[in-house]
XYZ file of C-alpha atoms in Angstrom:
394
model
C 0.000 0.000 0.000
C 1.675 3.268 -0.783
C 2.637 5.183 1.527
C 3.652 1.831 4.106
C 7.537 1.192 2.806
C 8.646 4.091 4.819
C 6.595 3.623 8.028
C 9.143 0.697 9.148
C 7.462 -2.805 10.724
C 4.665 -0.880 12.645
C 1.422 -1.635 9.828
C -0.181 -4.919 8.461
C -2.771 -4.836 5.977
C -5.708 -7.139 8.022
C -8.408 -7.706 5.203
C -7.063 -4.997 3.073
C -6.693 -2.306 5.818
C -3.765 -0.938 6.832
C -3.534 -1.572 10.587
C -1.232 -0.571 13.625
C -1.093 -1.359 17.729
C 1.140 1.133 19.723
C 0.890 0.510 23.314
C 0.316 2.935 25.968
C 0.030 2.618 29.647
C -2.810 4.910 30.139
C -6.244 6.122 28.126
C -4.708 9.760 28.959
C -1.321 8.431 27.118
C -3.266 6.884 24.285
C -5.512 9.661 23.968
C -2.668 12.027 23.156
C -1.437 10.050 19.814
C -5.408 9.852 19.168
C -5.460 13.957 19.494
C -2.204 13.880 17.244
C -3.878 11.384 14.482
C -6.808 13.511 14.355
C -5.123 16.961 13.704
C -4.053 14.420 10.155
C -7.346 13.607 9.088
C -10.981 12.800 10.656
C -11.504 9.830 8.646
C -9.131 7.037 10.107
C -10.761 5.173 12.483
C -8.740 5.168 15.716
C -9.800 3.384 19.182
C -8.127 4.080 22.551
C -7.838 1.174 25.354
C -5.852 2.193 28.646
C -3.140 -0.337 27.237
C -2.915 1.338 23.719
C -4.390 2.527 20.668
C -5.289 0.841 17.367
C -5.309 2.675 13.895
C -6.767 1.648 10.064
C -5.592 4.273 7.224
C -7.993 3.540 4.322
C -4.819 4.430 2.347
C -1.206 4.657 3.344
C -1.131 8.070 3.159
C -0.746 9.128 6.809
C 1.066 5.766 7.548
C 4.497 7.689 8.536
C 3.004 10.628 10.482
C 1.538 8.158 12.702
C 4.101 6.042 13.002
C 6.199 9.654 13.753
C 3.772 10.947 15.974
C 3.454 7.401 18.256
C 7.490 7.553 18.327
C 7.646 11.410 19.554
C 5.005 10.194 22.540
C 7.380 7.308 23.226
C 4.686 4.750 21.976
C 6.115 1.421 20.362
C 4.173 -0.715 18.034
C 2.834 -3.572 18.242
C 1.849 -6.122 15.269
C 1.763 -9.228 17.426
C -1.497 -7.215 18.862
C -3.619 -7.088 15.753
C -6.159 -9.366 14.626
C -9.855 -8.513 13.389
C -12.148 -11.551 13.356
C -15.198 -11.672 11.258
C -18.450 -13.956 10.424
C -19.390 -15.992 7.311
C -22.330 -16.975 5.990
C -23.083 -19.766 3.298
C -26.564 -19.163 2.223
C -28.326 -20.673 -0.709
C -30.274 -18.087 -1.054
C -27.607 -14.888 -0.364
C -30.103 -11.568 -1.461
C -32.943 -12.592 1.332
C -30.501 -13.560 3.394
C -28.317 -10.223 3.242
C -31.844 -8.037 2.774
C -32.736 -9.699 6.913
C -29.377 -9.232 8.317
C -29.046 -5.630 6.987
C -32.030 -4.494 8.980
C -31.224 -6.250 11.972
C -27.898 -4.820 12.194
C -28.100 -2.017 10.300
C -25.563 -2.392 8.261
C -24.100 -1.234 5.359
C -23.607 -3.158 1.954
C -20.043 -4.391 1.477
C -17.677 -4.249 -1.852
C -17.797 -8.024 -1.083
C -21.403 -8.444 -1.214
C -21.673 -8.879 2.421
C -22.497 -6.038 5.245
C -20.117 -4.209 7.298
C -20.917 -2.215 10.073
C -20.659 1.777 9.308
C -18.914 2.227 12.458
C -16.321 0.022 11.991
C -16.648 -1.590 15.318
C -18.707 -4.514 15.226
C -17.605 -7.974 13.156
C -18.251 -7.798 9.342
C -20.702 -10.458 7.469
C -19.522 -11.870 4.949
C -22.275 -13.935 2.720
C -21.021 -16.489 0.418
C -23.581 -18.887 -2.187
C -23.793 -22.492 -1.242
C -25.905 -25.670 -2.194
C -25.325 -27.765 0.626
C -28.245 -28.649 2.417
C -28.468 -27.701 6.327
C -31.630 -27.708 7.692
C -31.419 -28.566 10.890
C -30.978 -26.133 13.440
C -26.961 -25.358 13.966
C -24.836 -24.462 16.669
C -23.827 -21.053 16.372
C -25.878 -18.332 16.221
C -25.632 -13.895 16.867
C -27.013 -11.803 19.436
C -27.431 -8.151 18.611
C -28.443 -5.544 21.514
C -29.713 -2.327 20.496
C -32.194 0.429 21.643
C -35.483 -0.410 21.898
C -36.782 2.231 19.746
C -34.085 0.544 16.867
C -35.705 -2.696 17.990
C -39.122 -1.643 17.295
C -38.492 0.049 13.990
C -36.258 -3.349 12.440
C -40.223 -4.692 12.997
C -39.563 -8.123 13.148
C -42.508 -8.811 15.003
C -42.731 -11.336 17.907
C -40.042 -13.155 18.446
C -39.595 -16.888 19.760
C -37.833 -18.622 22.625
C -37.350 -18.257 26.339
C -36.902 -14.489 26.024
C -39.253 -14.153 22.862
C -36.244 -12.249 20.862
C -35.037 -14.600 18.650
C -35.766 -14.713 14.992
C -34.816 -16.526 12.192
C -33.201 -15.498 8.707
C -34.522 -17.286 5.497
C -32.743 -20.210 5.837
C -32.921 -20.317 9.533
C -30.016 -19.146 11.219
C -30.988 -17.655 14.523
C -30.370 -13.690 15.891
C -31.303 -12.614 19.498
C -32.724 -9.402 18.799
C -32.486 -7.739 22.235
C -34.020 -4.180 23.151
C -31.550 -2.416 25.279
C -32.431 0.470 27.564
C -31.356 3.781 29.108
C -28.324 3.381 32.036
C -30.577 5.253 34.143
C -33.526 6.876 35.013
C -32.347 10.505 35.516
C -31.319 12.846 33.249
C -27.586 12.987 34.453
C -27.264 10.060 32.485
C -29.745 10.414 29.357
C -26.598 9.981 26.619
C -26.051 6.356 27.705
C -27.639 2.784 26.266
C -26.788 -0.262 28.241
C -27.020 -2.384 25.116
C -24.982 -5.050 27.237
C -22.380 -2.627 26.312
C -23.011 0.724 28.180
C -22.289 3.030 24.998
C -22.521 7.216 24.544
C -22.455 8.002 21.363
C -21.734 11.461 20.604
C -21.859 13.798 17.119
C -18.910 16.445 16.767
C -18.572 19.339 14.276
C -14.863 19.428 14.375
C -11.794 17.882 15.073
C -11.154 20.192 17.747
C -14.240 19.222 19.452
C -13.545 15.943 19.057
C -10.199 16.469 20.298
C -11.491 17.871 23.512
C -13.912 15.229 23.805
C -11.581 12.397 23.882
C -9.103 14.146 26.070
C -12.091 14.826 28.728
C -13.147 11.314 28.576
C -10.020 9.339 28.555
C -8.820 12.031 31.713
C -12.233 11.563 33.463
C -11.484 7.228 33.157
C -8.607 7.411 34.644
C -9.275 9.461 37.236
C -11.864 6.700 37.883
C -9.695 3.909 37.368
C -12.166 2.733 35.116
C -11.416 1.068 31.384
C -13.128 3.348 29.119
C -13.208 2.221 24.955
C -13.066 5.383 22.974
C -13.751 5.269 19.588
C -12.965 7.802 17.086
C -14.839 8.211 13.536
C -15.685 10.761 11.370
C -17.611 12.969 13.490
C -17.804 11.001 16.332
C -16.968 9.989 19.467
C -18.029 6.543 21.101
C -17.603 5.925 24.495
C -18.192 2.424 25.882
C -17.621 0.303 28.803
C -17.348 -3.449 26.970
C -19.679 -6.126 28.146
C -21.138 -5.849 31.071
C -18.177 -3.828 32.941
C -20.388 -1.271 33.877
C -21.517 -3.700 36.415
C -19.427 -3.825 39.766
C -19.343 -7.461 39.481
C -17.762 -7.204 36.082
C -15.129 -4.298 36.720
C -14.742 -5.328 40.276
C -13.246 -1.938 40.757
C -14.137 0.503 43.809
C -16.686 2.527 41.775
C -20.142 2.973 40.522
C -19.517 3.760 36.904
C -22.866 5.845 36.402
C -21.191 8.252 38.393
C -18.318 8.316 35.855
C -21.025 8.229 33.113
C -22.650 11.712 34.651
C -19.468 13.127 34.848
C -18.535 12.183 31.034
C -22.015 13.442 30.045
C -21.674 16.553 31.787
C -18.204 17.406 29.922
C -19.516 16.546 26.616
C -22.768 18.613 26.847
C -20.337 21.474 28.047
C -18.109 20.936 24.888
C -21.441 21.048 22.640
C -21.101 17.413 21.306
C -24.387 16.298 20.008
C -25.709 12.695 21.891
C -27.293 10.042 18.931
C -29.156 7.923 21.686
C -29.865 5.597 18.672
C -26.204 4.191 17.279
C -25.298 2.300 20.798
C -25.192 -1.208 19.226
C -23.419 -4.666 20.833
C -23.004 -8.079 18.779
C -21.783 -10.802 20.407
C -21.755 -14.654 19.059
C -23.132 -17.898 20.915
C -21.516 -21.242 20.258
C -23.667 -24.375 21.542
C -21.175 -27.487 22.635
C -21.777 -30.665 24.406
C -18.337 -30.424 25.935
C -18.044 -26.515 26.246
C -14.709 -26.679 28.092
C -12.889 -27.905 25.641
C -14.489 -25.736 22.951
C -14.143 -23.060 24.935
C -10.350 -24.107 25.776
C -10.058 -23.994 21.960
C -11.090 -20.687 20.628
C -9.713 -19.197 23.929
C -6.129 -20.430 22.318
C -6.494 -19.702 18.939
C -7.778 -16.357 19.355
C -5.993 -14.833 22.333
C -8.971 -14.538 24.577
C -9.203 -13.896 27.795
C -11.794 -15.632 30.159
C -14.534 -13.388 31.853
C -13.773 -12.582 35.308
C -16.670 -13.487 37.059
C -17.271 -16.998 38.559
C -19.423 -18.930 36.356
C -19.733 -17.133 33.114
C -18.179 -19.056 30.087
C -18.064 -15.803 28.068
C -14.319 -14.953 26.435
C -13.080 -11.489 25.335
C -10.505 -9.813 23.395
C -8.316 -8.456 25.696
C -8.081 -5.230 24.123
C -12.111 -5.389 23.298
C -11.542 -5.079 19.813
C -13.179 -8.103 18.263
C -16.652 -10.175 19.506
C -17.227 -11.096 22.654
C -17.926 -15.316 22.294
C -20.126 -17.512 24.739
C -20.890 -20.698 24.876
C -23.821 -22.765 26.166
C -24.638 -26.909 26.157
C -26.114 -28.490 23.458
C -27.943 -32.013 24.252
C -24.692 -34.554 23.600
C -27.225 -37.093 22.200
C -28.733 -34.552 19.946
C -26.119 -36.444 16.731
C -27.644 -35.462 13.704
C -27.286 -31.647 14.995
C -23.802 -32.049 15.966
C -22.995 -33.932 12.707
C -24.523 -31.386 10.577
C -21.671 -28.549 9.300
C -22.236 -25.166 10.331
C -24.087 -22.328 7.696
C -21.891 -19.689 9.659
C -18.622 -19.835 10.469
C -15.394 -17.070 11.201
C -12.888 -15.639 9.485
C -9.835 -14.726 11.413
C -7.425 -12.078 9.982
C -3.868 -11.930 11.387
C -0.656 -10.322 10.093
C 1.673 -13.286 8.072
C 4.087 -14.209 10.482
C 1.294 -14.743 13.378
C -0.698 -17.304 11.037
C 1.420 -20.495 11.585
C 1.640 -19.571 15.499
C -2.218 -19.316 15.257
C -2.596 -22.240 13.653
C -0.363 -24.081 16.124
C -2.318 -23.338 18.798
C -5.223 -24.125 16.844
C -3.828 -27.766 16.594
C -2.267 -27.799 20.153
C -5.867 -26.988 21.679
C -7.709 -30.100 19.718
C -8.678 -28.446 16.610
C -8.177 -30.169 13.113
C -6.911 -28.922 9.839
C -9.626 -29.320 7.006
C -7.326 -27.867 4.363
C -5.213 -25.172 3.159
C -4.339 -22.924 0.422
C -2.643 -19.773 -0.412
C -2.957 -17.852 2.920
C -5.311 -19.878 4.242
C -6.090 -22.436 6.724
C -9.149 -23.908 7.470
C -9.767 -25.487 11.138
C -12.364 -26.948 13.294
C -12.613 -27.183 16.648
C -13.110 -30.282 18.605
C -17.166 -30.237 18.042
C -16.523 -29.020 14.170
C -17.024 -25.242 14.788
C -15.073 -23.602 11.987
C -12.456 -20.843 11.582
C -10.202 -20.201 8.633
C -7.644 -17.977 9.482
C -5.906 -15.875 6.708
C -2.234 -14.222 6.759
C -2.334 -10.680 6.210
C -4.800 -9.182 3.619
């Protein structure tokens, strides 16, 4: 990609996109290279974690001044950091298919033919033609958590199951369509959606603003102690807490994060920022097993997860809460003909060249199989036949 020869090791192109990790050791640390990327140019997508920051240039163009600007903070990259995980589809019928998934995560078409999320934040769906029969129901399926209003207006209609929010696509994969709702029930708090996620998601008119934003936030976090995920896109700023950590028994820190929430409200009303109580959105994905531990001991290898804190919850993160959040629940071990029966969705796992072999070994190392290979390419299953292919670099 032009622009890339001069910027050193620091970028990989993950599914066509050049991508960097510099670490930091606070949000206040990794929002200054954020304030320093934006002064560049409002359209690369940046998000800052208390341990670092990741960047995608559409182009190359602004590949060196990043790189400059993370060395002048005394920020080192990271490439062993990146990865960006994704969902396929194999549909036989892909236009229905891709017309139901678009309105329940409103999404936006892909060059691919798939949908991508205009955000950039949640996992792309990729949806690929196949004859194969599958009819019976199969083992992995999405939740999506938005507001309820959103809900409401995707106009599904009643859905099934314990919770009555699941619905079915064409040729029956599964979504939980869940209505989120406000953090709280006072004003102080009115910008936020606990959508799982609690998100704010706030419109800027400048870079400044959104400078100023970002700085407020990440300072206000820390203060706190708290974790924050800012997000950066054009005219934008997206504050969120990742799964559930709002909750005290999910941070397990000394604080009751609505009170961080009214204080991060209160400076971005006083900057002007504009809230959009209607773009919080959270996607997660739910993998059924009859022996979940060792699925779960699988994808927790070949992805780099980490485990949730909390005693008794099977759920596994990225540590840098960059990609899906994966559960996993017990399927019926005599229920054969279900386990037997391949999988209409499976993930795509993008990782820079010289971390696909190591992947791949830990694939192997954690029961998976190899199904086959080709240029760039590997295509695994976990011990219950839950697929992955990882691919090396774009």
């Amino acid at each position: 990609m032009p622009g890339m020869a001069d910027s050193g090791t620091d970028w990989r192109l993950l599914d066509g996109v050049a991508t960097a990790w510099f670490g930091a050791t606070s949000l206040t640390e990794a929002a200054g290279l954020a304030e320093r990327i934006v002064e560049l140019s409002a359209d690369i997508a940046v998000d800052v974690r208390a341990t670092g920051v990741r960047v995608r240039l559409d182009s190359g163009e602004h590949a060196e001044a990043v790189s400059a600007a993370a060395r002048e903070l005394g920020l080192t990259a990271d490439p062993a950091a990146l990865q960006h995980l994704s969902v396929v589809l194999e549909s036989a019928n892909p236009p229905e298919v891709r017309q139901f998934w678009q309105r329940v995560l409103d999404y936006a078409p892909g060059e691919d033919g798939g949908l991508v999320d205009p955000l950039r934040r949640d996992p792309a769906l990729r949806i690929r033609q196949s004859t194969e029969p599958r009819p019976l129901r199969h083992r992995i399926h999405l939740d999506v958590v938005r507001p309820t209003a959103a809900v409401e207006q995707v106009g599904l209609g009643e859905g099934s199951g314990p919770y009555g929010v699941c619905h079915s696509d064409p040729d029956g994969n599964e979504v939980d369509l869940v209505p989120g709702d406000p953090l709280g029930e006072t004003p102080e708090t009115a910008d936020w959606q606990a959508v799982f996620s609690a998100v704010a998601c706030y419109r800027v008119t400048s870079p400044t603003q959104q400078r100023d934003l970002t700085a407020a936030a990440a300072a206000l976090a820390d203060a706190a102690g708290f974790p924050l995920l800012i997000d950066l896109r054009p005219g934008l700023v997206i504050l969120d807490t990742g799964k559930d950590r709002w909750e005290a028994d999910a941070h397990g820190l000394d604080l009751d994060f609505t009170d961080l929430a009214e204080k991060i409200q209160t400076a971005a009303r006083e900057l002007g920022a504009t809230p959009e109580p209607g773009l919080p959105r959270f996607v997660q994905l739910f993998l059924d097993a009859a022996d979940v531990e060792a699925v779960r001991a699988f994808w927790l290898a070949v992805l780099g997860y980490a485990p949730d804190r909390r005693t008794g919850l099977r759920d596994i993160h990225d540590p840098r809460w960059l990609n899906p959040v994966l559960l996993f629940q017990e399927l019926d071990a005599s229920d054969t003909e279900r386990r037997r029966q391949r999988n209409r969705i499976h993930f795509e796992l993008a990782v820079p060249p010289d971390l696909a072999q190591p992947r791949l070994a830990a694939a192997i190392a954690a029961g998976g199989r190899l199904l086959d290979e080709s240029t760039d390419r590997w295509r695994v299953a976990d011990p219950e036949g839950n697929e992955l292919v990882i691919v090396s670099g774009a």
